[in-house]
Short mmCIF file of C-alpha atoms and ligand atoms in Angstrom, two decimals:
data_model
loop_
_atom_site.label_atom_id
_atom_site.label_comp_id
_atom_site.label_asym_id
_atom_site.label_seq_id
_atom_site.Cartn_x
_atom_site.Cartn_y
_atom_site.Cartn_z
CA MET A 1 -22.11 43.59 36.98
CA LYS A 2 -18.72 44.59 38.32
CA GLU A 3 -19.11 42.10 41.15
CA LYS A 4 -19.97 39.35 38.71
CA LEU A 5 -16.90 40.12 36.63
CA LYS A 6 -14.67 40.21 39.67
CA LYS A 7 -15.88 36.78 40.68
CA ILE A 8 -15.32 35.37 37.21
CA VAL A 9 -11.77 36.70 37.14
CA ALA A 10 -11.03 35.36 40.61
CA ASP A 11 -12.44 31.92 39.81
CA ALA A 12 -10.56 31.74 36.55
CA ILE A 13 -7.24 32.68 38.12
CA LYS A 14 -7.76 30.17 40.89
CA GLU A 15 -8.45 27.39 38.42
CA VAL A 16 -5.53 28.31 36.17
CA ASN A 17 -3.20 28.28 39.14
CA SER A 18 -4.31 24.88 40.31
CA ALA A 19 -4.08 23.29 36.83
CA LEU A 20 -1.33 20.69 36.61
CA LYS A 21 -1.49 19.49 33.04
CA GLU A 22 -1.72 21.21 29.68
CA ALA A 23 -5.17 19.67 29.15
CA ASP A 24 -6.41 21.18 32.46
CA VAL A 25 -5.33 24.66 31.36
CA LEU A 26 -7.06 24.24 28.00
CA ASN A 27 -10.25 23.19 29.80
CA VAL A 28 -10.09 26.29 31.98
CA LYS A 29 -9.56 28.37 28.85
CA SER A 30 -12.68 27.07 27.19
CA LYS A 31 -14.70 27.31 30.41
CA PHE A 32 -13.88 30.98 30.99
CA LEU A 33 -13.17 32.34 27.50
CA GLY A 34 -15.07 29.97 25.23
CA LYS A 35 -18.12 30.97 23.21
CA LYS A 36 -20.51 29.62 25.83
CA SER A 37 -18.60 31.00 28.83
CA GLU A 38 -20.33 33.33 31.28
CA LEU A 39 -18.01 36.12 30.15
CA SER A 40 -18.99 35.76 26.51
CA LEU A 41 -22.68 35.73 27.42
CA LEU A 42 -22.31 38.88 29.51
CA MET A 43 -20.41 40.57 26.69
CA LYS A 44 -23.42 40.14 24.45
CA ASP A 45 -25.35 42.49 26.74
CA ILE A 46 -23.03 45.41 26.00
CA LYS A 47 -25.11 46.36 22.99
CA ASN A 48 -28.13 46.99 25.26
CA MET A 49 -26.21 49.28 27.64
CA SER A 50 -26.35 53.06 27.83
CA VAL A 51 -23.62 54.99 26.04
CA GLU A 52 -21.82 55.76 29.32
CA ASP A 53 -21.89 52.14 30.46
CA LYS A 54 -20.66 51.01 27.07
CA LYS A 55 -17.65 53.32 27.51
CA ILE A 56 -16.86 51.68 30.82
CA TYR A 57 -17.67 48.06 30.14
CA GLY A 58 -16.39 47.77 26.58
CA PRO A 59 -12.74 48.37 27.51
CA LEU A 60 -13.20 46.49 30.82
CA PHE A 61 -14.33 43.31 29.08
CA ASN A 62 -11.43 43.56 26.66
CA LYS A 63 -8.95 44.02 29.46
CA ILE A 64 -10.33 41.04 31.38
CA LYS A 65 -10.11 38.90 28.27
CA THR A 66 -6.54 39.82 27.38
CA ASP A 67 -5.39 39.51 31.00
CA LEU A 68 -6.90 36.03 31.28
CA GLU A 69 -5.43 34.97 27.98
CA LEU A 70 -2.03 36.15 29.11
CA LYS A 71 -2.34 34.31 32.38
CA ILE A 72 -3.38 31.11 30.58
CA ASN A 73 -0.52 31.33 28.09
CA GLU A 74 1.98 31.88 30.89
CA LYS A 75 0.68 28.80 32.66
CA LEU A 76 0.90 26.74 29.45
CA GLU A 77 4.50 27.83 28.92
CA GLU A 78 5.32 27.00 32.49
CA ILE A 79 3.92 23.48 32.13
CA GLN A 80 5.66 22.94 28.78
CA SER A 81 9.01 24.10 30.13
CA LYS A 82 8.70 21.62 32.98
CA ILE A 83 8.07 18.83 30.47
CA ASP A 84 11.29 19.83 28.68
CA ILE A 85 13.25 19.50 31.87
CA HIS A 86 12.08 15.92 32.27
CA LEU A 87 13.06 14.96 28.74
CA ASP A 88 16.51 13.43 28.86
CA GLU A 89 17.65 12.90 25.31
CA THR A 90 20.66 10.90 26.41
CA LEU A 91 18.50 8.08 27.74
CA PRO A 92 18.45 5.02 25.45
CA THR A 93 15.18 4.41 23.57
CA ASP A 94 13.70 1.32 21.94
CA GLU A 95 13.21 3.00 18.60
CA GLU A 96 14.76 1.35 15.56
CA ILE A 97 15.18 2.68 12.07
CA GLY A 98 12.70 0.88 9.82
CA SER A 99 13.19 -0.28 6.26
CA LEU A 100 11.00 -1.15 3.32
CA HIS A 101 9.55 -4.66 3.22
CA PRO A 102 11.47 -7.06 0.89
CA ILE A 103 8.39 -7.38 -1.35
CA SER A 104 8.04 -3.59 -1.65
CA ILE A 105 11.68 -3.36 -2.67
CA VAL A 106 11.50 -5.97 -5.43
CA ALA A 107 8.16 -4.58 -6.66
CA LYS A 108 9.70 -1.14 -6.99
CA ASP A 109 12.84 -2.51 -8.66
CA VAL A 110 10.84 -4.40 -11.28
CA THR A 111 8.30 -1.67 -11.99
CA ASP A 112 11.11 0.89 -12.35
CA ILE A 113 12.73 -1.32 -14.99
CA LEU A 114 9.44 -1.91 -16.82
CA LYS A 115 8.57 1.80 -16.71
CA ARG A 116 11.82 2.52 -18.54
CA MET A 117 10.74 -0.04 -21.14
CA GLY A 118 7.52 1.89 -21.72
CA PHE A 119 5.14 -0.07 -19.49
CA THR A 120 2.41 1.74 -17.59
CA ILE A 121 1.68 0.56 -14.04
CA VAL A 122 -1.97 -0.29 -13.39
CA ASN A 123 -3.79 -1.98 -10.57
CA GLY A 124 -7.11 -3.60 -9.82
CA PRO A 125 -9.08 -4.79 -6.79
CA GLU A 126 -7.98 -7.64 -4.54
CA MET A 127 -11.68 -8.52 -4.13
CA GLU A 128 -12.38 -9.47 -7.70
CA LYS A 129 -15.30 -10.54 -9.88
CA GLU A 130 -15.33 -14.17 -11.00
CA TYR A 131 -15.58 -12.85 -14.55
CA TYR A 132 -12.21 -11.03 -14.47
CA ASN A 133 -10.40 -13.70 -12.47
CA PHE A 134 -11.59 -16.67 -14.54
CA GLU A 135 -14.19 -16.35 -17.30
CA ALA A 136 -12.64 -13.52 -19.31
CA LEU A 137 -9.30 -15.34 -19.09
CA ASN A 138 -10.68 -18.36 -20.92
CA ILE A 139 -11.26 -20.33 -17.71
CA PRO A 140 -14.97 -21.20 -17.78
CA LYS A 141 -16.81 -22.56 -14.71
CA THR A 142 -16.18 -26.21 -15.51
CA HIS A 143 -12.51 -25.83 -16.47
CA PRO A 144 -10.12 -28.08 -14.48
CA ALA A 145 -7.62 -25.20 -14.22
CA ARG A 146 -9.91 -23.75 -11.55
CA ASP A 147 -8.90 -26.56 -9.22
CA MET A 148 -5.33 -25.30 -9.15
CA GLN A 149 -6.51 -21.87 -8.11
CA ASP A 150 -8.87 -22.59 -5.24
CA THR A 151 -9.62 -19.36 -3.43
CA TYR A 152 -11.77 -17.59 -0.84
CA TRP A 153 -15.26 -16.76 -2.01
CA LEU A 154 -17.09 -13.78 -0.59
CA SER A 155 -20.75 -13.74 0.36
CA ASN A 156 -21.62 -11.59 -2.68
CA ASN A 157 -20.09 -14.22 -5.04
CA ASP A 158 -16.94 -12.16 -5.62
CA LEU A 159 -13.63 -13.77 -4.71
CA LEU A 160 -10.14 -12.90 -3.53
CA ARG A 161 -8.16 -12.83 -6.77
CA THR A 162 -5.92 -15.84 -7.28
CA HIS A 163 -3.48 -14.06 -9.59
CA THR A 164 -2.76 -10.63 -11.03
CA SER A 165 -3.99 -11.75 -14.47
CA PRO A 166 -7.46 -10.13 -14.07
CA ASN A 167 -5.57 -6.86 -14.59
CA GLN A 168 -4.98 -7.99 -18.19
CA VAL A 169 -8.71 -7.98 -18.81
CA ARG A 170 -9.34 -4.74 -16.95
CA ALA A 171 -6.55 -3.01 -18.90
CA MET A 172 -7.68 -4.34 -22.31
CA GLN A 173 -11.26 -3.28 -21.66
CA LYS A 174 -10.21 0.14 -20.46
CA PHE A 175 -7.41 1.04 -22.90
CA ASN A 176 -7.84 -1.41 -25.80
CA ALA A 177 -4.84 -1.99 -28.12
CA PRO A 178 -1.95 -1.25 -28.46
CA LEU A 179 -1.09 -1.75 -24.83
CA ARG A 180 1.92 -2.15 -22.54
CA ILE A 181 1.04 -2.55 -18.86
CA CYS A 182 2.34 -4.10 -15.69
CA ALA A 183 0.38 -4.73 -12.51
CA PRO A 184 2.04 -5.68 -9.23
CA GLY A 185 -0.26 -6.90 -6.47
CA ARG A 186 -1.37 -9.19 -3.69
CA CYS A 187 -3.01 -12.52 -4.57
CA PHE A 188 -4.70 -15.20 -2.51
CA ARG A 189 -5.19 -18.95 -2.67
CA ASN A 190 -6.71 -21.52 -0.42
CA GLU A 191 -3.45 -23.29 0.38
CA ASP A 192 -2.18 -25.34 3.27
CA MET A 193 0.70 -23.27 4.53
CA ASP A 194 4.25 -24.56 4.75
CA HIS A 195 7.71 -23.09 4.15
CA SER A 196 6.98 -22.55 0.47
CA HIS A 197 3.18 -22.05 0.42
CA GLU A 198 1.23 -19.06 1.69
CA THR A 199 -2.41 -18.10 1.33
CA THR A 200 -1.27 -14.58 0.47
CA PHE A 201 1.52 -13.79 -1.97
CA PHE A 202 2.53 -11.22 -4.56
CA GLN A 203 2.80 -11.35 -8.34
CA LEU A 204 3.51 -8.89 -11.10
CA GLU A 205 1.54 -9.20 -14.31
CA GLY A 206 2.98 -7.90 -17.56
CA MET A 207 1.22 -7.55 -20.89
CA VAL A 208 2.16 -6.22 -24.32
CA ILE A 209 -0.27 -6.01 -27.24
CA ASP A 210 0.53 -4.53 -30.61
CA LYS A 211 0.66 -5.43 -34.29
CA ASN A 212 3.13 -8.23 -35.14
CA VAL A 213 4.14 -9.06 -31.55
CA SER A 214 5.88 -12.43 -31.54
CA ILE A 215 7.60 -14.90 -29.23
CA SER A 216 10.93 -13.20 -30.08
CA ASN A 217 9.58 -10.00 -28.52
CA LEU A 218 8.57 -11.95 -25.44
CA ILE A 219 12.05 -13.45 -25.05
CA TYR A 220 13.77 -10.13 -25.69
CA VAL A 221 11.71 -8.28 -23.08
CA MET A 222 11.99 -11.02 -20.46
CA GLU A 223 15.75 -11.36 -20.94
CA GLY A 224 16.22 -7.58 -20.75
CA MET A 225 14.08 -7.35 -17.61
CA LEU A 226 15.81 -10.24 -15.81
CA LYS A 227 19.30 -8.96 -16.68
CA GLU A 228 18.43 -5.71 -14.99
CA ILE A 229 16.72 -7.35 -12.01
CA PHE A 230 19.67 -9.61 -11.26
CA LYS A 231 22.29 -7.20 -12.56
CA SER A 232 23.99 -10.07 -14.37
CA ASP A 233 24.02 -11.62 -17.81
CA VAL A 234 21.27 -14.21 -17.29
CA LYS A 235 20.16 -16.50 -20.10
CA VAL A 236 16.54 -17.61 -20.48
CA ARG A 237 14.89 -20.65 -21.98
CA LEU A 238 11.26 -21.52 -22.59
CA ARG A 239 9.59 -24.84 -21.85
CA PRO A 240 5.99 -25.58 -22.74
CA GLY A 241 3.54 -24.77 -19.93
CA PHE A 242 -0.24 -24.75 -19.87
CA PHE A 243 -2.31 -21.74 -18.91
CA PRO A 244 -5.76 -21.34 -20.46
CA PHE A 245 -5.27 -17.66 -21.28
CA VAL A 246 -2.12 -18.11 -23.40
CA GLU A 247 -1.39 -20.14 -26.52
CA PRO A 248 1.35 -21.22 -26.72
CA GLY A 249 2.11 -21.03 -22.99
CA PHE A 250 5.56 -21.35 -21.45
CA GLU A 251 7.48 -21.77 -18.27
CA LEU A 252 10.42 -19.43 -18.50
CA ASP A 253 13.61 -20.58 -16.80
CA CYS A 254 16.68 -18.46 -16.22
CA SER A 255 20.24 -19.69 -15.92
CA CYS A 256 21.06 -20.43 -12.27
CA LEU A 257 22.35 -17.34 -10.52
CA ILE A 258 24.25 -19.30 -7.92
CA CYS A 259 26.38 -21.53 -10.17
CA GLY A 260 26.07 -19.63 -13.44
CA GLY A 261 24.54 -22.66 -15.16
CA LYS A 262 27.12 -25.29 -14.22
CA GLY A 263 24.78 -27.11 -11.84
CA CYS A 264 24.43 -26.82 -8.06
CA SER A 265 22.04 -27.74 -5.25
CA THR A 266 19.86 -24.63 -5.76
CA CYS A 267 19.12 -25.54 -9.39
CA LYS A 268 19.11 -29.27 -8.60
CA ASN A 269 22.09 -29.67 -10.93
CA SER A 270 20.11 -28.60 -13.97
CA GLY A 271 21.72 -25.18 -14.38
CA TRP A 272 18.26 -23.59 -14.70
CA ILE A 273 15.72 -22.06 -12.31
CA GLU A 274 12.00 -21.91 -13.06
CA LEU A 275 11.06 -18.28 -12.82
CA CYS A 276 8.13 -16.93 -14.71
CA PRO A 277 5.15 -18.39 -16.55
CA CYS A 278 4.30 -16.56 -19.76
CA GLY A 279 2.92 -16.97 -23.25
CA MET A 280 1.23 -15.49 -26.28
CA ILE A 281 -2.21 -14.17 -25.39
CA HIS A 282 -4.98 -16.56 -26.39
CA PRO A 283 -7.22 -15.21 -29.22
CA ASN A 284 -10.29 -15.91 -27.03
CA VAL A 285 -8.91 -13.58 -24.37
CA LEU A 286 -8.32 -10.80 -26.90
CA LYS A 287 -11.78 -11.28 -28.46
CA GLU A 288 -13.52 -11.24 -25.07
CA SER A 289 -12.06 -7.77 -24.50
CA ASN A 290 -12.91 -6.45 -27.97
CA ILE A 291 -9.45 -6.69 -29.48
CA ASP A 292 -9.31 -8.27 -32.94
CA PRO A 293 -6.79 -11.19 -32.91
CA GLU A 294 -6.52 -10.89 -36.71
CA ILE A 295 -4.97 -7.45 -36.27
CA TYR A 296 -3.28 -7.60 -32.87
CA SER A 297 -1.20 -10.14 -30.99
CA GLY A 298 0.57 -9.98 -27.67
CA PHE A 299 2.33 -11.69 -24.83
CA ALA A 300 1.85 -11.78 -21.08
CA PHE A 301 3.81 -12.95 -18.07
CA GLY A 302 3.19 -13.48 -14.38
CA LEU A 303 6.31 -12.85 -12.35
CA GLY A 304 6.21 -14.19 -8.79
CA LEU A 305 7.33 -11.23 -6.68
CA THR A 306 7.28 -13.26 -3.48
CA ARG A 307 9.53 -15.84 -5.11
CA LEU A 308 11.83 -13.13 -6.39
CA ALA A 309 12.12 -11.51 -2.95
CA MET A 310 12.90 -14.91 -1.44
CA MET A 311 15.63 -15.50 -4.03
CA LYS A 312 17.10 -12.03 -3.70
CA TYR A 313 17.22 -12.04 0.10
CA LYS A 314 17.77 -15.79 0.50
CA ILE A 315 14.61 -16.21 2.58
CA SER A 316 13.94 -19.90 3.07
CA ASP A 317 10.50 -19.68 4.72
CA ILE A 318 7.74 -17.81 2.87
CA ARG A 319 5.72 -17.39 6.08
CA ILE A 320 8.22 -14.87 7.42
CA LEU A 321 7.18 -12.35 4.77
CA ASN A 322 3.63 -11.84 6.04
CA SER A 323 4.38 -12.51 9.68
CA GLY A 324 5.05 -8.89 10.62
CA ASP A 325 7.84 -10.22 12.82
CA LEU A 326 10.37 -7.40 12.67
CA ARG A 327 13.06 -9.45 14.40
CA LYS A 328 12.95 -11.88 11.48
CA LEU A 329 12.39 -9.35 8.72
CA SER A 330 15.27 -7.16 9.87
CA GLU A 331 17.65 -10.07 9.44
CA PHE A 332 17.75 -9.53 5.71
CA ASN A 333 20.12 -6.63 5.88
CA ILE A 334 18.02 -4.58 3.55
CA GLU A 335 19.53 -1.34 2.34
N1 DAH B 401 -1.65 -16.15 -13.63
C1 DAH B 401 -0.86 -17.36 -13.68
C2 DAH B 401 -0.82 -17.98 -12.30
O1 DAH B 401 -0.85 -17.31 -11.35
C3 DAH B 401 0.53 -17.08 -14.15
C4 DAH B 401 0.64 -16.64 -15.57
C5 DAH B 401 0.86 -17.58 -16.55
C6 DAH B 401 0.50 -15.31 -15.93
C7 DAH B 401 0.98 -17.21 -17.87
C8 DAH B 401 0.61 -14.94 -17.27
C9 DAH B 401 0.86 -15.91 -18.24
O2 DAH B 401 0.48 -13.66 -17.68
O3 DAH B 401 1.00 -15.51 -19.53
O4 DAH B 401 -0.72 -19.16 -12.19
#
């Protein structure tokens, strides 16, 4: 037995000494001290030994173990200290300090504002059921509005959602009325890409349902939200716009931020910029989600977050946003 132990110790020390890397030392450790090591197997035999042998071998095994552990730890420290010597912190590195993506920043800005106005943030799946994306929003299979929202269909007949509006339905069916939610998220459409069209973009859906909610409430909330977003005294106006899930539906314009409404090239001399479709929720949409339109009314809006980020950071090509090209993205001087 003693001979066996001597050999184990000698082998172990030899291997520790010749180890070059931390990983080598750890391998030696598990080979000689691990549960399946020869030493551990021999130790199991102690219980079958005579009392005298136990007195000898018990402490001997312990000593061997602690000595080997010590030796291994010394070797590890030695290797680690050598690594430190090679680390020259004065050498230049390629690392750059990152920043949040422009879309993440505007999404956070807007949701922070809406949270203060009492909105709850919700979200839903990007792979959506046809029912939530279209049917429950008063867009039946044969409706021409589906043409404007061509998307990617999945093999199980689900689709990539074309807008954040399905969150309206999910929220109504989960929480019923009264309700005040917003839902930022990624949307998809089958688009030919150019500087202002992407297959993937971001929107933020907003929805308020309560008793006696009117168009005045819609205007008040939108104006309040946009004033805070742009940190200036923007005016809003509504033009008629068609969306099957609202009645009446509007295109909301805000006074041009560049010229203050006087007329410039950005607003094509009109003084207004088209910003956010919205409207009073269609009774069919409320009914479909078990909310009685005789008792409750509400409004909804779909703010284009991608558009907002492009306006805020003066990004002229939408494709930059999803490109992952840090050289381009870091041009926007984002705080
Ligand atoms: N979901 C619409 C789209 O992407 C935008 C929209 C229009 C959202 C009117 C609304 C709304 O909530 O009321 O084209």
